[in-house]
Amino acid sequence: MAQKQIVILGGSYGGVSTAHNVLKHILPALPESSAYQVVLVSPTKQVMCRPACPRAIIGDDQFDQNKLFVSIPKSFEQYGTSFRFVNGTATALDHTQRIVSVDVAGTTEQINYYALVIATGASTYSPLFGFNRDEAFLRASWKSFREALPAAKSIVIAGGGPTGVETAGELGEHLNGRAGWFSSKLEHPKVAITLVSAGADLLPNLRPAIAHKAETYLAKVGVTVVKNARVKNVAPQGSQAQDGTGHGPGIDDVAAKASLSLDNGSSIEADIYIPAFGTRPNTSFVSDPALLTADRRINTNATTLRVDAAGPRVYAVGDVGSYANPAIHQILAAIPVITANIKRDLLADAGKPLSGEDRQFKEDKRETQMVPVGKSKGVGAAMGYKLPSFMVWLIKGRDYWLWTTGNLWSGKQWAKEG
Ligand SMILES: Cc1cc2nc3c(=O)[nH]c(=O)nc-3n(C[C@H](O)[C@H](O)[C@H](O)COP(=O)(O)OP(=O)(O)OC[C@H]3O[C@@H](n4cnc5c(N)ncnc54)[C@H](O)[C@@H]3O)c2cc1C
């Protein structure tokens, strides 16, 4: 008899963590565990520490590449035939027939799912900051960017959120160095780096006093901040154009010169322009509007993490879901909840219902965000408490969370049932 397929779409924080948990804690608890198989679908064979991108774009010497990128199939060899990796992209979801279509190197594989976890995350506008497609595309965009970097005299980064601030800080320190202890700003930086922010303050998720501190650190690495301004137009036409996939700029655009007009009436010439604002949920394979929210995330029950409109045993986790703000700490908190509720549903369907209630997710809305500004400074808060620069460096700035991902990708983090 064919195995019942528990299909997980997306191989990053949400998908990889859910897969380990299902394999470790759910399948062994089912009456006939060999009747099930976990199928992980991912366009990339590797999982990566995405927060590291603002520093990783500078060069492969910035991080141990064997830690930055880790093989998904290798991390799951431990589970034998209970696991199958499909190197492909979900292209269509038929939730009435319970079939997901997956493009695997140009051919469509139709997978009948018994349970489905949607963890396809979100893409950035710039290809520099994650797997908008696959590893070859990411590597090619980094290569193009790195080749353009030594000759660049002016760089404009749009977006006053953490990605924009971190990228400006990393490039500032790398290209300009850091002002001395007694100087409030770096005079005559080698490369003019401008960070354009739509808001009146940088870092809208942190209180203004912390955001102001980030500005002072940016000034020390030669970054000029322009606030209350949006990039309105990017010329020449074609620069930063859509790449035909709807995923934003292509590889050539990351290194193209651009003339930018801002909505405050000014204009800036950039040897390199980096759009570092906003993300778009990867849900183009979902056509039924009932499954989507207005901002095209998966319409997820914020308490149970089920996708109620999609029928039984369908869940969403990670940035693609509407249940919480996109952040890794929210995903790590969601994993024990989704695991417990998948377990309840599968046991119930196998005729062994658990007593008690569904496990409930509750979003932690306290001020939590850490933003390194170069290799030694940073700003942030955790659970509502402001963190000193040293702590931000210690926890995140040293290696952009690489110290945490080894256990996550191998599954060791999930050895105990949450
Ligand atoms: C530059 C940057 C820095 C960040 N820094 C931090 C930080 O310091 N702290 C923090 O908490 N958060 C940070 N974030 C946010 C964090 O990276 C995300 O919350 C996290 O990566 C989300 O994980 P995910 O599993 O939901 O999806 P993603 O990481 O978005 O990954 C989704 C995966 O799904 C795959 N996929 C896409 N479409 C399909 C499809 N159709 N079929 C199958 N697979 C598909 C993609 O290839 C990708 O591998 C940062 C984000 C960026 C961009």
mmCIF file of C-alpha atoms in Angstrom, residues 65-292:
data_model
loop_
_atom_site.group_PDB
_atom_site.id
_atom_site.type_symbol
_atom_site.label_atom_id
_atom_site.label_comp_id
_atom_site.label_asym_id
_atom_site.label_seq_id
_atom_site.Cartn_x
_atom_site.Cartn_y
_atom_site.Cartn_z
ATOM 1 C CA GLN A 65 30.398 28.399 4.007
ATOM 2 C CA ASN A 66 29.859 24.870 5.339
ATOM 3 C CA LYS A 67 27.873 26.357 8.194
ATOM 4 C CA LEU A 68 26.138 29.040 6.161
ATOM 5 C CA PHE A 69 24.735 26.502 3.684
ATOM 6 C CA VAL A 70 23.790 23.020 4.868
ATOM 7 C CA SER A 71 22.516 20.108 2.760
ATOM 8 C CA ILE A 72 18.870 19.280 3.460
ATOM 9 C CA PRO A 73 18.970 15.663 2.154
ATOM 10 C CA LYS A 74 22.069 14.956 4.306
ATOM 11 C CA SER A 75 20.411 16.374 7.413
ATOM 12 C CA PHE A 76 17.521 13.941 6.925
ATOM 13 C CA GLU A 77 19.496 10.768 6.048
ATOM 14 C CA GLN A 78 18.993 9.731 9.685
ATOM 15 C CA TYR A 79 15.316 8.948 9.007
ATOM 16 C CA GLY A 80 15.743 6.425 6.160
ATOM 17 C CA THR A 81 12.676 5.787 4.014
ATOM 18 C CA SER A 82 10.357 7.744 6.296
ATOM 19 C CA PHE A 83 11.668 10.827 4.489
ATOM 20 C CA ARG A 84 11.770 11.856 0.835
ATOM 21 C CA PHE A 85 13.315 15.047 -0.515
ATOM 22 C CA VAL A 86 11.853 16.544 -3.677
ATOM 23 C CA ASN A 87 14.054 19.183 -5.275
ATOM 24 C CA GLY A 88 11.280 21.221 -6.837
ATOM 25 C CA THR A 89 8.890 24.137 -6.583
ATOM 26 C CA ALA A 90 5.188 23.882 -5.775
ATOM 27 C CA THR A 91 3.294 25.381 -8.704
ATOM 28 C CA ALA A 92 -0.345 24.569 -7.934
ATOM 29 C CA LEU A 93 -2.433 23.508 -4.986
ATOM 30 C CA ASP A 94 -5.732 21.694 -5.444
ATOM 31 C CA HIS A 95 -7.036 21.503 -1.918
ATOM 32 C CA THR A 96 -10.282 19.788 -2.874
ATOM 33 C CA GLN A 97 -8.482 16.835 -4.549
ATOM 34 C CA ARG A 98 -5.617 17.195 -2.034
ATOM 35 C CA ILE A 99 -2.938 17.339 -4.717
ATOM 36 C CA VAL A 100 0.035 19.615 -4.960
ATOM 37 C CA SER A 101 1.780 20.041 -8.319
ATOM 38 C CA VAL A 102 5.538 20.378 -8.119
ATOM 39 C CA ASP A 103 7.881 21.465 -10.881
ATOM 40 C CA VAL A 104 10.922 19.184 -10.744
ATOM 41 C CA ALA A 105 13.516 20.269 -13.309
ATOM 42 C CA GLY A 106 10.847 21.117 -15.879
ATOM 43 C CA THR A 107 8.510 18.166 -15.306
ATOM 44 C CA THR A 108 5.441 18.302 -13.129
ATOM 45 C CA GLU A 109 5.108 15.805 -10.319
ATOM 46 C CA GLN A 110 1.672 15.561 -8.767
ATOM 47 C CA ILE A 111 1.809 14.634 -5.121
ATOM 48 C CA ASN A 112 -1.304 13.417 -3.308
ATOM 49 C CA TYR A 113 -1.040 14.627 0.226
ATOM 50 C CA TYR A 114 -2.555 13.170 3.345
ATOM 51 C CA ALA A 115 -1.372 16.170 5.365
ATOM 52 C CA LEU A 116 0.149 19.398 4.092
ATOM 53 C CA VAL A 117 2.356 22.012 5.737
ATOM 54 C CA ILE A 118 2.859 25.244 3.807
ATOM 55 C CA ALA A 119 6.194 26.810 4.792
ATOM 56 C CA THR A 120 7.206 28.605 1.603
ATOM 57 C CA GLY A 121 8.196 31.818 3.369
ATOM 58 C CA ALA A 122 8.665 35.111 1.622
ATOM 59 C CA SER A 123 10.918 36.551 -1.077
ATOM 60 C CA THR A 124 12.803 39.788 -0.883
ATOM 61 C CA TYR A 125 12.671 42.321 -3.678
ATOM 62 C CA SER A 126 16.445 42.108 -4.119
ATOM 63 C CA PRO A 127 17.826 38.644 -4.967
ATOM 64 C CA LEU A 128 20.732 39.227 -2.553
ATOM 65 C CA PHE A 129 18.818 38.343 0.613
ATOM 66 C CA GLY A 130 17.632 34.759 0.307
ATOM 67 C CA PHE A 131 16.522 31.971 -1.987
ATOM 68 C CA ASN A 132 14.202 33.882 -4.299
ATOM 69 C CA ARG A 133 14.860 30.946 -6.612
ATOM 70 C CA ASP A 134 17.630 28.432 -5.975
ATOM 71 C CA GLU A 135 21.207 28.423 -4.739
ATOM 72 C CA ALA A 136 22.645 28.996 -8.226
ATOM 73 C CA PHE A 137 20.589 32.181 -8.576
ATOM 74 C CA LEU A 138 21.611 33.434 -5.131
ATOM 75 C CA ARG A 139 25.294 32.677 -5.756
ATOM 76 C CA ALA A 140 25.186 34.346 -9.192
ATOM 77 C CA SER A 141 23.641 37.489 -7.730
ATOM 78 C CA TRP A 142 26.281 37.616 -4.975
ATOM 79 C CA LYS A 143 29.039 37.151 -7.585
ATOM 80 C CA SER A 144 27.716 39.985 -9.699
ATOM 81 C CA PHE A 145 27.407 42.246 -6.637
ATOM 82 C CA ARG A 146 30.901 41.399 -5.369
ATOM 83 C CA GLU A 147 32.444 42.126 -8.772
ATOM 84 C CA ALA A 148 30.857 45.581 -8.818
ATOM 85 C CA LEU A 149 31.698 46.455 -5.207
ATOM 86 C CA PRO A 150 35.409 47.442 -5.492
ATOM 87 C CA ALA A 151 34.681 50.068 -8.176
ATOM 88 C CA ALA A 152 31.579 51.531 -6.519
ATOM 89 C CA LYS A 153 31.887 55.101 -5.300
ATOM 90 C CA SER A 154 28.265 55.510 -4.314
ATOM 91 C CA ILE A 155 25.804 53.003 -2.938
ATOM 92 C CA VAL A 156 22.154 53.646 -2.176
ATOM 93 C CA ILE A 157 20.182 51.281 0.028
ATOM 94 C CA ALA A 158 16.422 51.740 0.230
ATOM 95 C CA GLY A 159 14.613 50.528 3.328
ATOM 96 C CA GLY A 160 14.968 51.637 6.940
ATOM 97 C CA GLY A 161 14.138 48.238 8.450
ATOM 98 C CA PRO A 162 16.718 45.797 9.832
ATOM 99 C CA THR A 163 17.840 44.481 6.424
ATOM 100 C CA GLY A 164 18.572 48.007 5.175
ATOM 101 C CA VAL A 165 20.317 49.098 8.376
ATOM 102 C CA GLU A 166 22.391 45.918 8.633
ATOM 103 C CA THR A 167 23.409 46.031 4.975
ATOM 104 C CA ALA A 168 24.393 49.705 5.270
ATOM 105 C CA GLY A 169 26.370 48.971 8.440
ATOM 106 C CA GLU A 170 28.207 46.006 6.942
ATOM 107 C CA LEU A 171 29.066 47.771 3.690
ATOM 108 C CA GLY A 172 30.004 50.955 5.555
ATOM 109 C CA GLU A 173 32.471 49.217 7.826
ATOM 110 C CA HIS A 174 33.842 47.004 5.053
ATOM 111 C CA LEU A 175 34.382 49.826 2.565
ATOM 112 C CA ASN A 176 34.991 52.851 4.791
ATOM 113 C CA GLY A 177 36.185 51.543 8.113
ATOM 114 C CA ARG A 178 35.038 53.073 11.385
ATOM 115 C CA ALA A 179 35.527 56.579 12.807
ATOM 116 C CA GLY A 180 37.734 56.913 15.864
ATOM 117 C CA TRP A 181 36.437 56.805 19.423
ATOM 118 C CA PHE A 182 36.040 60.608 19.712
ATOM 119 C CA SER A 183 34.462 61.331 16.299
ATOM 120 C CA SER A 184 30.708 61.286 15.971
ATOM 121 C CA LYS A 185 30.912 60.527 12.258
ATOM 122 C CA LEU A 186 33.331 59.325 9.643
ATOM 123 C CA GLU A 187 34.493 62.351 7.659
ATOM 124 C CA HIS A 188 35.107 61.919 3.913
ATOM 125 C CA PRO A 189 34.137 58.277 3.559
ATOM 126 C CA LYS A 190 35.743 56.498 0.617
ATOM 127 C CA VAL A 191 32.348 55.355 -0.624
ATOM 128 C CA ALA A 192 29.219 57.477 -0.260
ATOM 129 C CA ILE A 193 26.627 55.171 1.245
ATOM 130 C CA THR A 194 23.077 56.494 1.575
ATOM 131 C CA LEU A 195 20.305 54.734 3.435
ATOM 132 C CA VAL A 196 16.867 55.941 2.356
ATOM 133 C CA SER A 197 14.049 55.333 4.817
ATOM 134 C CA ALA A 198 10.353 55.978 4.240
ATOM 135 C CA GLY A 199 9.723 56.464 7.938
ATOM 136 C CA ALA A 200 10.503 59.365 10.245
ATOM 137 C CA ASP A 201 12.751 56.928 12.116
ATOM 138 C CA LEU A 202 14.733 53.851 11.178
ATOM 139 C CA LEU A 203 13.759 50.441 12.605
ATOM 140 C CA PRO A 204 10.010 50.874 13.151
ATOM 141 C CA ASN A 205 9.807 47.782 15.376
ATOM 142 C CA LEU A 206 12.081 49.358 17.966
ATOM 143 C CA ARG A 207 11.492 52.419 20.133
ATOM 144 C CA PRO A 208 12.825 55.696 18.641
ATOM 145 C CA ALA A 209 15.660 56.054 21.174
ATOM 146 C CA ILE A 210 17.111 52.720 20.004
ATOM 147 C CA ALA A 211 16.614 53.663 16.341
ATOM 148 C CA HIS A 212 18.464 56.942 16.942
ATOM 149 C CA LYS A 213 21.389 55.006 18.373
ATOM 150 C CA ALA A 214 21.526 52.972 15.169
ATOM 151 C CA GLU A 215 21.822 56.223 13.225
ATOM 152 C CA THR A 216 24.811 57.318 15.276
ATOM 153 C CA TYR A 217 26.507 53.967 14.669
ATOM 154 C CA LEU A 218 25.797 54.247 10.941
ATOM 155 C CA ALA A 219 27.347 57.730 10.851
ATOM 156 C CA LYS A 220 30.520 56.213 12.298
ATOM 157 C CA VAL A 221 30.901 53.946 9.254
ATOM 158 C CA GLY A 222 30.181 56.703 6.779
ATOM 159 C CA VAL A 223 26.498 56.080 6.095
ATOM 160 C CA THR A 224 24.187 59.045 5.463
ATOM 161 C CA VAL A 225 20.573 58.479 6.418
ATOM 162 C CA VAL A 226 17.763 60.157 4.457
ATOM 163 C CA LYS A 227 14.432 59.862 6.282
ATOM 164 C CA ASN A 228 10.828 60.499 5.257
ATOM 165 C CA ALA A 229 11.647 59.619 1.656
ATOM 166 C CA ARG A 230 10.809 56.811 -0.708
ATOM 167 C CA VAL A 231 12.556 55.829 -3.919
ATOM 168 C CA LYS A 232 9.969 56.807 -6.511
ATOM 169 C CA ASN A 233 11.724 56.008 -9.724
ATOM 170 C CA VAL A 234 14.779 54.020 -10.783
ATOM 171 C CA ALA A 235 16.376 54.794 -14.156
ATOM 172 C CA PRO A 236 17.496 53.709 -16.697
ATOM 173 C CA GLN A 237 14.382 51.773 -17.586
ATOM 174 C CA GLY A 238 15.193 48.137 -17.171
ATOM 175 C CA SER A 239 17.511 48.663 -14.276
ATOM 176 C CA GLN A 240 15.903 46.868 -11.333
ATOM 177 C CA ALA A 241 13.282 45.613 -13.763
ATOM 178 C CA GLN A 242 11.214 42.561 -13.092
ATOM 179 C CA ASP A 243 13.143 39.447 -14.025
ATOM 180 C CA GLY A 244 10.178 37.815 -15.716
ATOM 181 C CA THR A 245 9.378 35.597 -12.741
ATOM 182 C CA GLY A 246 7.702 38.311 -10.720
ATOM 183 C CA HIS A 247 10.505 38.011 -8.192
ATOM 184 C CA GLY A 248 11.963 41.484 -8.646
ATOM 185 C CA PRO A 249 15.384 42.509 -9.895
ATOM 186 C CA GLY A 250 17.531 40.022 -11.756
ATOM 187 C CA ILE A 251 21.200 39.193 -11.373
ATOM 188 C CA ASP A 252 22.488 42.025 -13.567
ATOM 189 C CA ASP A 253 20.495 44.613 -11.656
ATOM 190 C CA VAL A 254 22.357 44.052 -8.396
ATOM 191 C CA ALA A 255 25.412 45.611 -10.011
ATOM 192 C CA ALA A 256 23.794 48.185 -12.312
ATOM 193 C CA LYS A 257 24.281 51.944 -12.019
ATOM 194 C CA ALA A 258 21.015 53.712 -11.313
ATOM 195 C CA SER A 259 19.589 57.232 -11.108
ATOM 196 C CA LEU A 260 17.092 57.365 -8.319
ATOM 197 C CA SER A 261 14.415 59.959 -7.804
ATOM 198 C CA LEU A 262 12.981 60.249 -4.334
ATOM 199 C CA ASP A 263 9.488 61.422 -3.480
ATOM 200 C CA ASN A 264 10.953 64.350 -1.518
ATOM 201 C CA GLY A 265 11.984 65.877 -4.861
ATOM 202 C CA SER A 266 15.689 65.012 -4.682
ATOM 203 C CA SER A 267 17.634 62.592 -6.814
ATOM 204 C CA ILE A 268 20.719 60.447 -6.225
ATOM 205 C CA GLU A 269 23.128 58.690 -8.555
ATOM 206 C CA ALA A 270 24.147 55.227 -7.420
ATOM 207 C CA ASP A 271 26.865 52.920 -8.700
ATOM 208 C CA ILE A 272 25.006 50.212 -6.817
ATOM 209 C CA TYR A 273 21.388 50.356 -5.704
ATOM 210 C CA ILE A 274 20.054 47.858 -3.176
ATOM 211 C CA PRO A 275 16.315 47.713 -2.564
ATOM 212 C CA ALA A 276 16.105 46.331 0.985
ATOM 213 C CA PHE A 277 12.469 46.947 1.796
ATOM 214 C CA GLY A 278 9.514 44.618 2.214
ATOM 215 C CA THR A 279 8.999 40.983 1.413
ATOM 216 C CA ARG A 280 6.417 39.114 -0.645
ATOM 217 C CA PRO A 281 4.885 35.856 0.536
ATOM 218 C CA ASN A 282 5.662 32.904 -1.728
ATOM 219 C CA THR A 283 2.077 31.902 -2.425
ATOM 220 C CA SER A 284 1.796 32.150 -6.219
ATOM 221 C CA PHE A 285 0.875 28.424 -6.292
ATOM 222 C CA VAL A 286 -2.271 29.128 -4.256
ATOM 223 C CA SER A 287 -5.119 30.243 -6.500
ATOM 224 C CA ASP A 288 -8.119 30.014 -4.168
ATOM 225 C CA PRO A 289 -8.578 33.455 -2.556
ATOM 226 C CA ALA A 290 -10.216 31.788 0.453
ATOM 227 C CA LEU A 291 -6.802 30.471 1.429
ATOM 228 C CA LEU A 292 -5.154 33.872 1.271
#
